Coordinates of C-alpha atoms in Angstrom, one line a residue:
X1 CA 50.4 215.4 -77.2
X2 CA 48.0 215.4 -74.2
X3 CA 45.8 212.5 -76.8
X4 CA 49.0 210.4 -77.5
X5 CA 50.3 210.1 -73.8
X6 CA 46.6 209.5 -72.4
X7 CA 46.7 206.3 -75.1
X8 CA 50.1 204.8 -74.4
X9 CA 49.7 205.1 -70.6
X10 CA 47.7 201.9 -70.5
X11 CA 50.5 200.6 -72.5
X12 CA 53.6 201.2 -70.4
X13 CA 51.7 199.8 -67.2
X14 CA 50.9 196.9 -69.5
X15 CA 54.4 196.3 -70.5
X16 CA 55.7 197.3 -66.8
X17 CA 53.4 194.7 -65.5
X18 CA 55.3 190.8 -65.8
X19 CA 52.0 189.2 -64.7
X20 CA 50.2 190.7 -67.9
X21 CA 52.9 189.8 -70.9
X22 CA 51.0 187.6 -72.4
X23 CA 48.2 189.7 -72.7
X24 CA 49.5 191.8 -75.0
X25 CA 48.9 192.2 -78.6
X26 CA 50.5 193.2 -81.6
X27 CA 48.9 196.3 -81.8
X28 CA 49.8 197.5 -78.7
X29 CA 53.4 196.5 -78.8
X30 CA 53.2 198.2 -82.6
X31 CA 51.7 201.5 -80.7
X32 CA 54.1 201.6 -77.8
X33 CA 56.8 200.9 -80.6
X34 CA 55.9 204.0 -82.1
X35 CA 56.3 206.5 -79.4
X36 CA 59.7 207.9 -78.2
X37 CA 61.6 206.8 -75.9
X38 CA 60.9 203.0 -74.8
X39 CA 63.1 202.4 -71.9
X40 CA 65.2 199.6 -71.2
X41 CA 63.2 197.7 -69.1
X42 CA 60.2 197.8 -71.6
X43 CA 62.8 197.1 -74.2
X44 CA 63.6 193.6 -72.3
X45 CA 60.2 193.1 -71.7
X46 CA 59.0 193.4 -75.2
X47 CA 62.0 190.6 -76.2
X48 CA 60.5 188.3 -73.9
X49 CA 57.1 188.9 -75.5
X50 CA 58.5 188.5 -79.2
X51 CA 60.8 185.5 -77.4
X52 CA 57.8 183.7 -76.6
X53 CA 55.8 184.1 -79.3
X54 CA 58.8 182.7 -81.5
X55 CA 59.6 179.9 -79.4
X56 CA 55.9 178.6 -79.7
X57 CA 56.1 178.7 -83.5
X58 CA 59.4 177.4 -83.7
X59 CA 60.0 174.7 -81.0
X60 CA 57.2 172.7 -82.7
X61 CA 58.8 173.8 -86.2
X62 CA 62.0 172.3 -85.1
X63 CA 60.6 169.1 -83.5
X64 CA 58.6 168.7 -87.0
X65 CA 61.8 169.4 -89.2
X66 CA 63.8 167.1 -87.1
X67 CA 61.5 164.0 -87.0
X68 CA 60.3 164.4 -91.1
X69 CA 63.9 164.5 -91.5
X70 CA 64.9 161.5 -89.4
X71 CA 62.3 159.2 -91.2
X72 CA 64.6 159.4 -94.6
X73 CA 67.4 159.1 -92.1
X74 CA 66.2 155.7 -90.1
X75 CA 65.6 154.5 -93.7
X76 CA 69.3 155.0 -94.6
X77 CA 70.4 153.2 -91.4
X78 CA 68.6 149.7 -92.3
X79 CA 69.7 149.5 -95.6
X80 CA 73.1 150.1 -94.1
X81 CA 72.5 146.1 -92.8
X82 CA 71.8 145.4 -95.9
X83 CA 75.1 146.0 -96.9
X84 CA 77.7 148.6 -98.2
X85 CA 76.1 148.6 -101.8
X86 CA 72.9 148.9 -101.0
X87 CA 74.1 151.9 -98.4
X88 CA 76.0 153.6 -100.7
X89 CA 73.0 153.1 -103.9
X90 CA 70.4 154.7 -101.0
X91 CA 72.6 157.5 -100.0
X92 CA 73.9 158.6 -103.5
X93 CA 69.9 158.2 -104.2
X94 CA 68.9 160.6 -101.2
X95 CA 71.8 163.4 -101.9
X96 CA 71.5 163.4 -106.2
X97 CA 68.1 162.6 -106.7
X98 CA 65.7 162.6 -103.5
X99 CA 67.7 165.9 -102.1
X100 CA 66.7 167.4 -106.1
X101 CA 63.0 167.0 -105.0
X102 CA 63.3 168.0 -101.6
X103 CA 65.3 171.3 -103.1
X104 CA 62.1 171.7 -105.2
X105 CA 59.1 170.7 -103.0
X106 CA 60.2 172.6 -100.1
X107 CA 61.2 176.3 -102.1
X108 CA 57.9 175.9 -103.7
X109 CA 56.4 175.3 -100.7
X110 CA 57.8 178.9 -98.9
X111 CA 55.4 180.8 -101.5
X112 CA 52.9 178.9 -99.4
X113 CA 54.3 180.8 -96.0
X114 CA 54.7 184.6 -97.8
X115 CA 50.9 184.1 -98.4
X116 CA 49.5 182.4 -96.7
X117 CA 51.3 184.5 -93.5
X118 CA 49.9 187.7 -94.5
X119 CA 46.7 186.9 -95.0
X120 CA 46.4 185.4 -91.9
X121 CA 48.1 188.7 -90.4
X122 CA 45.6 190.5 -92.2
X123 CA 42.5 188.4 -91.3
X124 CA 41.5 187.2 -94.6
X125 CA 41.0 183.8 -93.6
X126 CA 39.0 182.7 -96.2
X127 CA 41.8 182.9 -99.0
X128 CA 44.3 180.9 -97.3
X129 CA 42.4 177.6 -98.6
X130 CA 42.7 178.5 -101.6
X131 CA 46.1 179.0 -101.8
X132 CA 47.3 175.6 -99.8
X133 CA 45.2 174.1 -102.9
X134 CA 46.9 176.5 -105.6
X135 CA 49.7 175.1 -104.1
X136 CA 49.1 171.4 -104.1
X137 CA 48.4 171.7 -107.7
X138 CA 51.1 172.9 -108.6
X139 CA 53.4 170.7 -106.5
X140 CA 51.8 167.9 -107.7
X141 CA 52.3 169.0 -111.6
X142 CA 56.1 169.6 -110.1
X143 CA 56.0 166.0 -109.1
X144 CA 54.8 164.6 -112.5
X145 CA 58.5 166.0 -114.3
X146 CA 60.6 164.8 -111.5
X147 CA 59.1 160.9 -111.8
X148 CA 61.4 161.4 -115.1
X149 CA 63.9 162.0 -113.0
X150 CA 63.3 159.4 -110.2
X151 CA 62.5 156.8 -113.4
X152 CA 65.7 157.6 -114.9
X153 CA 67.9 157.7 -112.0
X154 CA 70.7 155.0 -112.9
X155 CA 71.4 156.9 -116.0
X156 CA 71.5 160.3 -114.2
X157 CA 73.7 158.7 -111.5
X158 CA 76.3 157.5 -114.2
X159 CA 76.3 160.6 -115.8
X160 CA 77.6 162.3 -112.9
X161 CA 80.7 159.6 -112.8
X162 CA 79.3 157.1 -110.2
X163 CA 79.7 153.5 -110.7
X164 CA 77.2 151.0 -112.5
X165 CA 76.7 148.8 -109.8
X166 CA 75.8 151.9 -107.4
X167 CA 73.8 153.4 -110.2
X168 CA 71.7 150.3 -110.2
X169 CA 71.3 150.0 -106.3
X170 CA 70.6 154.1 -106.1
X171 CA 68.0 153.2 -109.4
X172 CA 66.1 150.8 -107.0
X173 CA 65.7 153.0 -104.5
X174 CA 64.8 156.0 -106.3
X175 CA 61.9 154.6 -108.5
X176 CA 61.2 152.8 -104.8
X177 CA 60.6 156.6 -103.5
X178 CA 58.5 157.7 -106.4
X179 CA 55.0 157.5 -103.7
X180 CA 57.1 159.7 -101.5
X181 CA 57.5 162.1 -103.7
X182 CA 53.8 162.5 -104.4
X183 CA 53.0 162.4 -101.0
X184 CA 55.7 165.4 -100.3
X185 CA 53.7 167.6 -102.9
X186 CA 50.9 167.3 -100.7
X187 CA 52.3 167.5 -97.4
X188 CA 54.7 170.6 -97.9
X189 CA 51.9 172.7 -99.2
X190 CA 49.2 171.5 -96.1
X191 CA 52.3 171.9 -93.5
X192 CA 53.0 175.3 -94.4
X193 CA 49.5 176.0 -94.4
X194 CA 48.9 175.7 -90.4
X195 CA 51.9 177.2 -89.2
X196 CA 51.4 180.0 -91.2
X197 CA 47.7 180.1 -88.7
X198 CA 50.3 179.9 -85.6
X199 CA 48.9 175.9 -85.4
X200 CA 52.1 174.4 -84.6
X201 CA 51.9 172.1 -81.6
X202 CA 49.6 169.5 -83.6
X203 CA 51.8 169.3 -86.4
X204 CA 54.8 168.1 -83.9
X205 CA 53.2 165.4 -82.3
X206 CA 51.9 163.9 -85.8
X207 CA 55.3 164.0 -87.0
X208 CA 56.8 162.3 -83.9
X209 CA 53.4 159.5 -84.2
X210 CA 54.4 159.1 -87.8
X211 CA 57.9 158.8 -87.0
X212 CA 57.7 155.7 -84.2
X213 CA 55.3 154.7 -86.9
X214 CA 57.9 154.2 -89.4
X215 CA 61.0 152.8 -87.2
X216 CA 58.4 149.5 -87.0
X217 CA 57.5 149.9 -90.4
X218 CA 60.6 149.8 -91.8
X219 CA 62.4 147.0 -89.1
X220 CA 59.2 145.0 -90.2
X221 CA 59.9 145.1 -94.1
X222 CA 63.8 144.9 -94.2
X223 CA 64.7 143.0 -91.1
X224 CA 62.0 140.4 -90.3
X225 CA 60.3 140.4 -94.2
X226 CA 63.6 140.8 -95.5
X227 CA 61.8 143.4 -98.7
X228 CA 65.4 144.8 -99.4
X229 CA 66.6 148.1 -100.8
X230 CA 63.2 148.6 -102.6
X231 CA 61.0 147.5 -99.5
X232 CA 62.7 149.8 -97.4
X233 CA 62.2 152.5 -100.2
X234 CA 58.7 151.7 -100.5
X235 CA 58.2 152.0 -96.5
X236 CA 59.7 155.3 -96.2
X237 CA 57.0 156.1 -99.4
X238 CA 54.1 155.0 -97.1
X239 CA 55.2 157.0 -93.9
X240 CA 54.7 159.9 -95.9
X241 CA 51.4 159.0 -97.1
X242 CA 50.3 158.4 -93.5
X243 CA 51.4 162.1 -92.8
X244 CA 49.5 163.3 -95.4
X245 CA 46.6 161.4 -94.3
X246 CA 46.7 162.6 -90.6
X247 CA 47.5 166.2 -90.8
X248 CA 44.6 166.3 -94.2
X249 CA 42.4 164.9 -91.6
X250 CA 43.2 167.8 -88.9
X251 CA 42.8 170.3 -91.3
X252 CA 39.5 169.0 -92.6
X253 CA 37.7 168.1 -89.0
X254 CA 39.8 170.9 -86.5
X255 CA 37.7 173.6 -85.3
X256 CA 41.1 175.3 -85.6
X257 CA 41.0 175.8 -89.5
X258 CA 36.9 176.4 -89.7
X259 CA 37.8 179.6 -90.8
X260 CA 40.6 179.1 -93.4
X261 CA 39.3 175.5 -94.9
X262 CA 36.3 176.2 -95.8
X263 CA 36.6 172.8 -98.8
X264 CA 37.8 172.2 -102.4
X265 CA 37.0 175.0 -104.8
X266 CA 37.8 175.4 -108.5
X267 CA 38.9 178.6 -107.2
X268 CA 42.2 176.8 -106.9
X269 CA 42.6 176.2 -110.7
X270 CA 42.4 180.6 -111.0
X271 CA 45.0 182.8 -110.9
X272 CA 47.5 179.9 -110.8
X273 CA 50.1 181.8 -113.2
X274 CA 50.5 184.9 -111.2
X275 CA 51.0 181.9 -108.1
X276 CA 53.2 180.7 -110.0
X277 CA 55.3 183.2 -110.4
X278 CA 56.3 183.4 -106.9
X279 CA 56.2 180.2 -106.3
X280 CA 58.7 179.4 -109.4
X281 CA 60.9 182.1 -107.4
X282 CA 61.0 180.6 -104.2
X283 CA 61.6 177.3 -105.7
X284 CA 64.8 178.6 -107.4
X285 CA 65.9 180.5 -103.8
X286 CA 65.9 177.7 -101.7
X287 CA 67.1 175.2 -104.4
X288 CA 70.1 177.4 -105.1
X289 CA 70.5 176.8 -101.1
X290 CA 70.1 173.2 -100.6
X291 CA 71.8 172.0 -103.8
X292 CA 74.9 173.9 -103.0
X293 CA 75.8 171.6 -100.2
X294 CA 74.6 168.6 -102.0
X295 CA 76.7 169.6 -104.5
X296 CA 80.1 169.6 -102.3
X297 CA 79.5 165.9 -101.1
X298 CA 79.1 165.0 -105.4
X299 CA 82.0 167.1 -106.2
X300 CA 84.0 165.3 -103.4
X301 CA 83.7 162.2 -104.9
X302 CA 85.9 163.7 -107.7
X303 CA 88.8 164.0 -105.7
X304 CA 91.8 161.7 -105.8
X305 CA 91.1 159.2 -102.8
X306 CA 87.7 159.9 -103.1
X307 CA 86.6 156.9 -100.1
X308 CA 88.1 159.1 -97.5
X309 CA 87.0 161.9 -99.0
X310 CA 83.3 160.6 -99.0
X311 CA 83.3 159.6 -95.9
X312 CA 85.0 162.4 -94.1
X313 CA 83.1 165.2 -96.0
X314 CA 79.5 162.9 -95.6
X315 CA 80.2 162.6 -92.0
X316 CA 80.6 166.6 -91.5
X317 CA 77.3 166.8 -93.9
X318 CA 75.6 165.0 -91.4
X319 CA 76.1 166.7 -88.5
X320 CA 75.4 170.0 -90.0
X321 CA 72.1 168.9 -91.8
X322 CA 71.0 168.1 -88.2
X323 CA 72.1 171.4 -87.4
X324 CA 70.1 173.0 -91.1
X325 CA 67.0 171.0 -89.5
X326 CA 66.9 173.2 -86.1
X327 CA 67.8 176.2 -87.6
X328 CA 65.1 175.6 -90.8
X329 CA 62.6 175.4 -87.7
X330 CA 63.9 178.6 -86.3
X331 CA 63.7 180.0 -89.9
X332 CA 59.4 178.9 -90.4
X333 CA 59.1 180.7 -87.2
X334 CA 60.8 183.9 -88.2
X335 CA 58.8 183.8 -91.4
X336 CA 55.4 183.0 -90.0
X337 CA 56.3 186.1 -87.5
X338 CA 57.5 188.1 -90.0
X339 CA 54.4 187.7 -92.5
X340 CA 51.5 188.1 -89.5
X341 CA 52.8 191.2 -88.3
X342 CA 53.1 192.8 -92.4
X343 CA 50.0 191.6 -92.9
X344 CA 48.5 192.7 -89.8
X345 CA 50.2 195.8 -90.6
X346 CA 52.9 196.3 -88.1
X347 CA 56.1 197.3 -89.3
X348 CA 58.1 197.7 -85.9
X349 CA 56.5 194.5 -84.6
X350 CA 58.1 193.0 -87.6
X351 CA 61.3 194.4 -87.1
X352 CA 61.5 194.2 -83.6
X353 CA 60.7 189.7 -84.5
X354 CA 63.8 189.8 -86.8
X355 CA 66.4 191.8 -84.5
X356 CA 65.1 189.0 -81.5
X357 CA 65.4 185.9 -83.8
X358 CA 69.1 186.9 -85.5
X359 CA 70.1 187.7 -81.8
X360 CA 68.5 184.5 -80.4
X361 CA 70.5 182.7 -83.3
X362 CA 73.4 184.0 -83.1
X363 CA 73.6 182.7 -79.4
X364 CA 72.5 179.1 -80.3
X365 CA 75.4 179.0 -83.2
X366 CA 78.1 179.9 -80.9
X367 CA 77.3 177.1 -78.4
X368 CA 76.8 174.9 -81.4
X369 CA 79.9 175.7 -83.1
X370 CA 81.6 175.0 -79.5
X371 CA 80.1 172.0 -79.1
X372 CA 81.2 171.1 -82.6
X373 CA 85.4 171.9 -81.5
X374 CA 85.4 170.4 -78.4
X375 CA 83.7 166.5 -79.4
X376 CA 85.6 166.9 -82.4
X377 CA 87.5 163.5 -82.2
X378 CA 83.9 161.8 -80.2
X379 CA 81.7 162.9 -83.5
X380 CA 83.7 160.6 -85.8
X381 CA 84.0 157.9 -83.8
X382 CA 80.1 157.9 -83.5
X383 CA 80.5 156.8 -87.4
X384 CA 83.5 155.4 -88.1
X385 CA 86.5 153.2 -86.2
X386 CA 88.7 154.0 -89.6
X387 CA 91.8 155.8 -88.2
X388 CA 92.1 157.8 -91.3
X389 CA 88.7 158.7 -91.6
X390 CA 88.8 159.7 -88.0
X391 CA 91.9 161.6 -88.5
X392 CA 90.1 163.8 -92.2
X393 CA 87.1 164.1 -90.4
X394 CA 89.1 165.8 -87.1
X395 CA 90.8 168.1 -89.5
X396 CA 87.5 168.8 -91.5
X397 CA 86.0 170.0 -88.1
X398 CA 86.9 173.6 -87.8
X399 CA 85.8 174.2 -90.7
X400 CA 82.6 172.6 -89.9
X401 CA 82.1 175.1 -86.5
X402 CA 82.4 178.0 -88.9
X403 CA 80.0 176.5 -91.3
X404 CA 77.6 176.0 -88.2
X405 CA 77.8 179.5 -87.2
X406 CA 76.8 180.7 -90.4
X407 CA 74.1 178.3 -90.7
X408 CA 72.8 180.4 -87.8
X409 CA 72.2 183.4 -88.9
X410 CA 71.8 182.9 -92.7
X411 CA 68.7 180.8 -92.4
X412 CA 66.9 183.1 -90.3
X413 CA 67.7 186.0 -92.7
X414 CA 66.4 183.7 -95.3
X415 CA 63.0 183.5 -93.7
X416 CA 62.8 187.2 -92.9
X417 CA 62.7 187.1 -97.3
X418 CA 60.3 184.2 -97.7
X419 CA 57.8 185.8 -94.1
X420 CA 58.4 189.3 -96.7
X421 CA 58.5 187.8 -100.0
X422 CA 61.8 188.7 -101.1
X423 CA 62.0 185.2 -102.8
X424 CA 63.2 186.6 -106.7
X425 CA 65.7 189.2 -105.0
X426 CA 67.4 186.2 -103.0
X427 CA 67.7 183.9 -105.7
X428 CA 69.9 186.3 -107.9
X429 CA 72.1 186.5 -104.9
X430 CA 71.9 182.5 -103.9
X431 CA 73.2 182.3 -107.6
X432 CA 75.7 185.1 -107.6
X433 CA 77.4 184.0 -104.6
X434 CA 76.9 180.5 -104.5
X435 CA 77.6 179.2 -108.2
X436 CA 79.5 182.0 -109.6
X437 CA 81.8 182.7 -106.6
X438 CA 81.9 180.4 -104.1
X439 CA 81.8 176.7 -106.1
X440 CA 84.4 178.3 -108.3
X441 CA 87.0 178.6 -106.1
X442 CA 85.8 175.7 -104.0
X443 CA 87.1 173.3 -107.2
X444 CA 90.2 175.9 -107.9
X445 CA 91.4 175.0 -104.2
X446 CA 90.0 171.6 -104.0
X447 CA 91.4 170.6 -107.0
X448 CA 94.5 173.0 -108.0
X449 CA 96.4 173.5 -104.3
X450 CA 96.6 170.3 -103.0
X451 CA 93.8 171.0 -100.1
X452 CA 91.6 168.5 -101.1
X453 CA 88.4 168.2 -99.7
X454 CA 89.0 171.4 -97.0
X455 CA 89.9 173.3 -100.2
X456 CA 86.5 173.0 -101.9
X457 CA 84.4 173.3 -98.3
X458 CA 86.3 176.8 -97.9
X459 CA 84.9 177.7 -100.9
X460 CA 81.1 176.8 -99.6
X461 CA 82.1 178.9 -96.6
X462 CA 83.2 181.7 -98.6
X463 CA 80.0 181.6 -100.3
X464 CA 78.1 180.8 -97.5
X465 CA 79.7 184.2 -95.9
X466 CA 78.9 186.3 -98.8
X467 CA 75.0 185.5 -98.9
X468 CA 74.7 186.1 -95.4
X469 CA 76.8 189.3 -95.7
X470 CA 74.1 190.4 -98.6
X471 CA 71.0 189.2 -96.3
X472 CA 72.3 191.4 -93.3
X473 CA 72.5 194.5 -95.8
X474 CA 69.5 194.0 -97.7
X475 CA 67.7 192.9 -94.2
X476 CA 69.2 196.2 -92.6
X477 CA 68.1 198.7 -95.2
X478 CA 64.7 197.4 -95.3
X479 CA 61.9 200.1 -94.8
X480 CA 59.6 198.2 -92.8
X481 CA 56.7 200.8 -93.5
X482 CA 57.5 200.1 -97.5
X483 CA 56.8 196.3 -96.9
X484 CA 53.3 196.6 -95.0
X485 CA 52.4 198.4 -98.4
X486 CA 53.7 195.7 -100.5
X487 CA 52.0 192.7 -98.5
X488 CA 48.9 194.7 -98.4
X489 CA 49.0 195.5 -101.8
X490 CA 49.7 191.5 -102.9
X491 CA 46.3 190.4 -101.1
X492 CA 44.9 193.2 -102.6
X493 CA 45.5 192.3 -106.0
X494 CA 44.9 188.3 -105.4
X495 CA 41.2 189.4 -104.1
X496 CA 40.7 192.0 -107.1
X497 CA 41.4 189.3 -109.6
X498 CA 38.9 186.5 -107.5
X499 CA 36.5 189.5 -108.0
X500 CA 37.0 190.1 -111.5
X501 CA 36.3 186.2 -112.3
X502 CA 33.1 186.1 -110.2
X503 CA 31.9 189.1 -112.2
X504 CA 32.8 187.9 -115.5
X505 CA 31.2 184.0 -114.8
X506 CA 28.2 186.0 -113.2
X507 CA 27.5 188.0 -116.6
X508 CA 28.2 184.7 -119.2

């Protein structure tokens, strides 16, 4: 006894003392964690630590989702000039066909932050490489089926009852994106890649360069140039390809990532099936995700009326993607946090990041969801001077504050699963409560009651609410102790099997 409270004295002065916050480390907060009891004013203290250390991660995660999101976004507002066909052929191109790839790229890419995050938390530095290139491989053979898709687009579009002349304008576009998409394979893997190293900041103020970048770009090609639908496509492609460029540059000259780049290997091309595997499950988890609200806006289109429809339910779906993109920030910065500390092995740490992120996001949804009820009339008039669109989007928005508050909470819980690598256990339930549950009786009361478009968005909500119920369970019973074991015991089998190969290439 006399041993333990001769050790943690340092500690409670440390956390006691405002002026030296900073200066503690995840070890120590783990050990003061660890001893019985921790006082209320330490408890505060030790928020404001975790607070900060989550706010550097995710205000630069947010200001990257935001401004990667708002290029495909200042894209879709020039071909508006171009006219309402060529609007409504981009934006039917971006939800059925671009919004497949991002599904894909980006649930790939989280394999990249479960990974990648421990072994950085565990210090084995010299891995992570590898695996951003294991990565880019396989997001680049990824890429290679969905040019079908992209190629093919016009027939896919009619397939899913939209009309020929929109199925030609969204065909344009699509085969427009095809670089894009390439350039995304890259990107994704090489993003995740520094923030999983806490190297944040520099990513934000490429994306914003990139982004001024591209509103010249693209008011060069469709307005002065006068390119079109497939100019403006092609523009959006090569913003893309000028991220990739920049942030492949950073991570080949920084000082930053001496230690984790160390250049291409044909280590990359090993041990790609058992990569696979959990990348193929994180793919699925956070496709189930985005694809379920895509999948509203298409199913809208079905409804009788289906222009106000569109419109209203489009108009909603804007404001909460803005929404998705801050709390998808929040989310990489809850993994990132969450996979350091496992792999640094520090259970309470990691438990104590996930109590302050849900309760940090919880707050920020409320105001949100306020926000959203009081300008409800002022946020469709930013759109639209239809009366009746106006009216259906007024109507639409209470149901959009409860979607917003939601949003809060259940993507944070989703990157507690990617930062712990609960990717396969969340995709059974993304399916479960998502498709079997909640787009069922979304179309039973969209369809069959007379409530239209509210009826099928109370059935995203009601399978919205059971996911996050699930997370919050599954979250709650975690045995933090069990999951150190588990992330140590992944890198351990990833370096056994680099050590097998070298022995077996060293004897033929």
């Amino acid at each position: 006894m006399a041993e333990n409270s001769g050790t943690t004295q340092p500690l409670l002065q440390g956390i006691n003392d405002q002026a030296r916050l900073s200066d503690l480390s995840s070890e120590a907060v783990e050990e003061l964690l660890a001893q019985e009891p921790v006082s209320v004013g330490q408890w505060l203290r030790l928020v404001g630590w975790e607070s900060k250390l989550l706010w550097y991660l995710s205000g630069a995660s947010i200001a990257v989702s935001i401004f990667n999101f708002m290029l495909s976004l200042v894209t879709q507002m020039f071909t508006g000039h171009l006219g309402a066909l060529e609007l409504a052929g981009a934006s039917i191109a971006n939800v059925g066909i671009q919004g497949l790839a991002y599904g894909i790229m980006l649930g790939m890419a989280s394999a990249v932050q479960t990974v990648c995050g421990q072994a950085y938390g565990a210090k084995k530095y010299d891995s992570m490489g590898i695996v951003c290139q294991k990565a880019i491989i396989l997001h680049l053979g990824a890429s290679v089926l969905l040019t079908f898709v992209y190629w093919y687009s016009g027939t896919i579009l009619r397939a899913i009852g939209q009309s020929d002349s929109i199925s030609a304008q969204g065909q344009i576009f699509a085969r427009g994106l095809l670089p894009q998409l390439y350039a995304f394979a890259i990107y994704c893997p090489m993003q995740r890649f520094l923030q999983a190293q806490n190297i944040v900041n520099p990513l934000a103020y490429i994306s914003f360069g990139i982004f001024l970048v591209h509103i010249l770009l693209t008011w060069l090609v469709v307005d002065v140039v006068e390119y079109g639908l497939l100019g403006a496509a092609l523009t959006l492609g090569l913003s893309w390809w000028l991220l990739v460029f920049v942030t492949g540059l950073y991570i080949i000259l920084s000082p930053s990532c001496k230690e984790t780049w160390t250049g291409f290997s044909m280590k990359a091309f090993r041990g790609l099936w058992s990569y696979l595997k959990l990348t193929l499950a994180s793919a699925v988890m956070l496709c189930l995700e985005i694809w379920y609200n895509q999948g509203i806006v298409l199913i809208s289109g079905l409804l009788p009326n289906p222009t106000i429809s569109l419109d209203s339910i489009s108009i909603c779906m804007n404001y909460l993607n803005w929404d998705m993109q801050f709390m998808l920030g929040l989310s990489t910065g809850t993994s990132v946090r969450v996979g350091n500390e496992l792999g640094a092995g520090n259970p309470k740490v990691a438990r104590l990041s996930v109590i302050v992120v849900n309760a940090t996001s919880i707050l920020i949804s409320i105001i949100f969801s306020a926000f959203v009820l009081i300008c409800r009339t002022a946020l469709s008039k930013a759109f639209t001077s239809d009366d009746e669109v106006i009216t259906a989007v007024s109507d639409l928005t209470p149901l959009l504050a409860i979607s917003v508050f939601l949003n809060g909470i259940q993507p944070i819980l989703s990157g507690v699963a990617i930062g712990s690598g609960w990717q396969a256990v969340v995709a059974y339930v993304n399916l479960t409560t998502y498709y079997i549950i909640g787009l069922p009786i979304g179309c039973v009361l969209g369809f069959k009651t007379g409530l239209g478009v509210a009826g099928i968005w109370w059935g995203m909500i009601f399978g919205v609410f059971l996911q996050t119920v699930t997370l919050i369970i599954l979250t709650a019973r975690t045995n933090w102790n069990k999951e150190v074991e588990k992330a140590a015991d992944r890198l351990k089998i990833s370096a056994d099997d680099e050590e097998k190969r070298d022995l077996v290439e060293h004897i033929a």
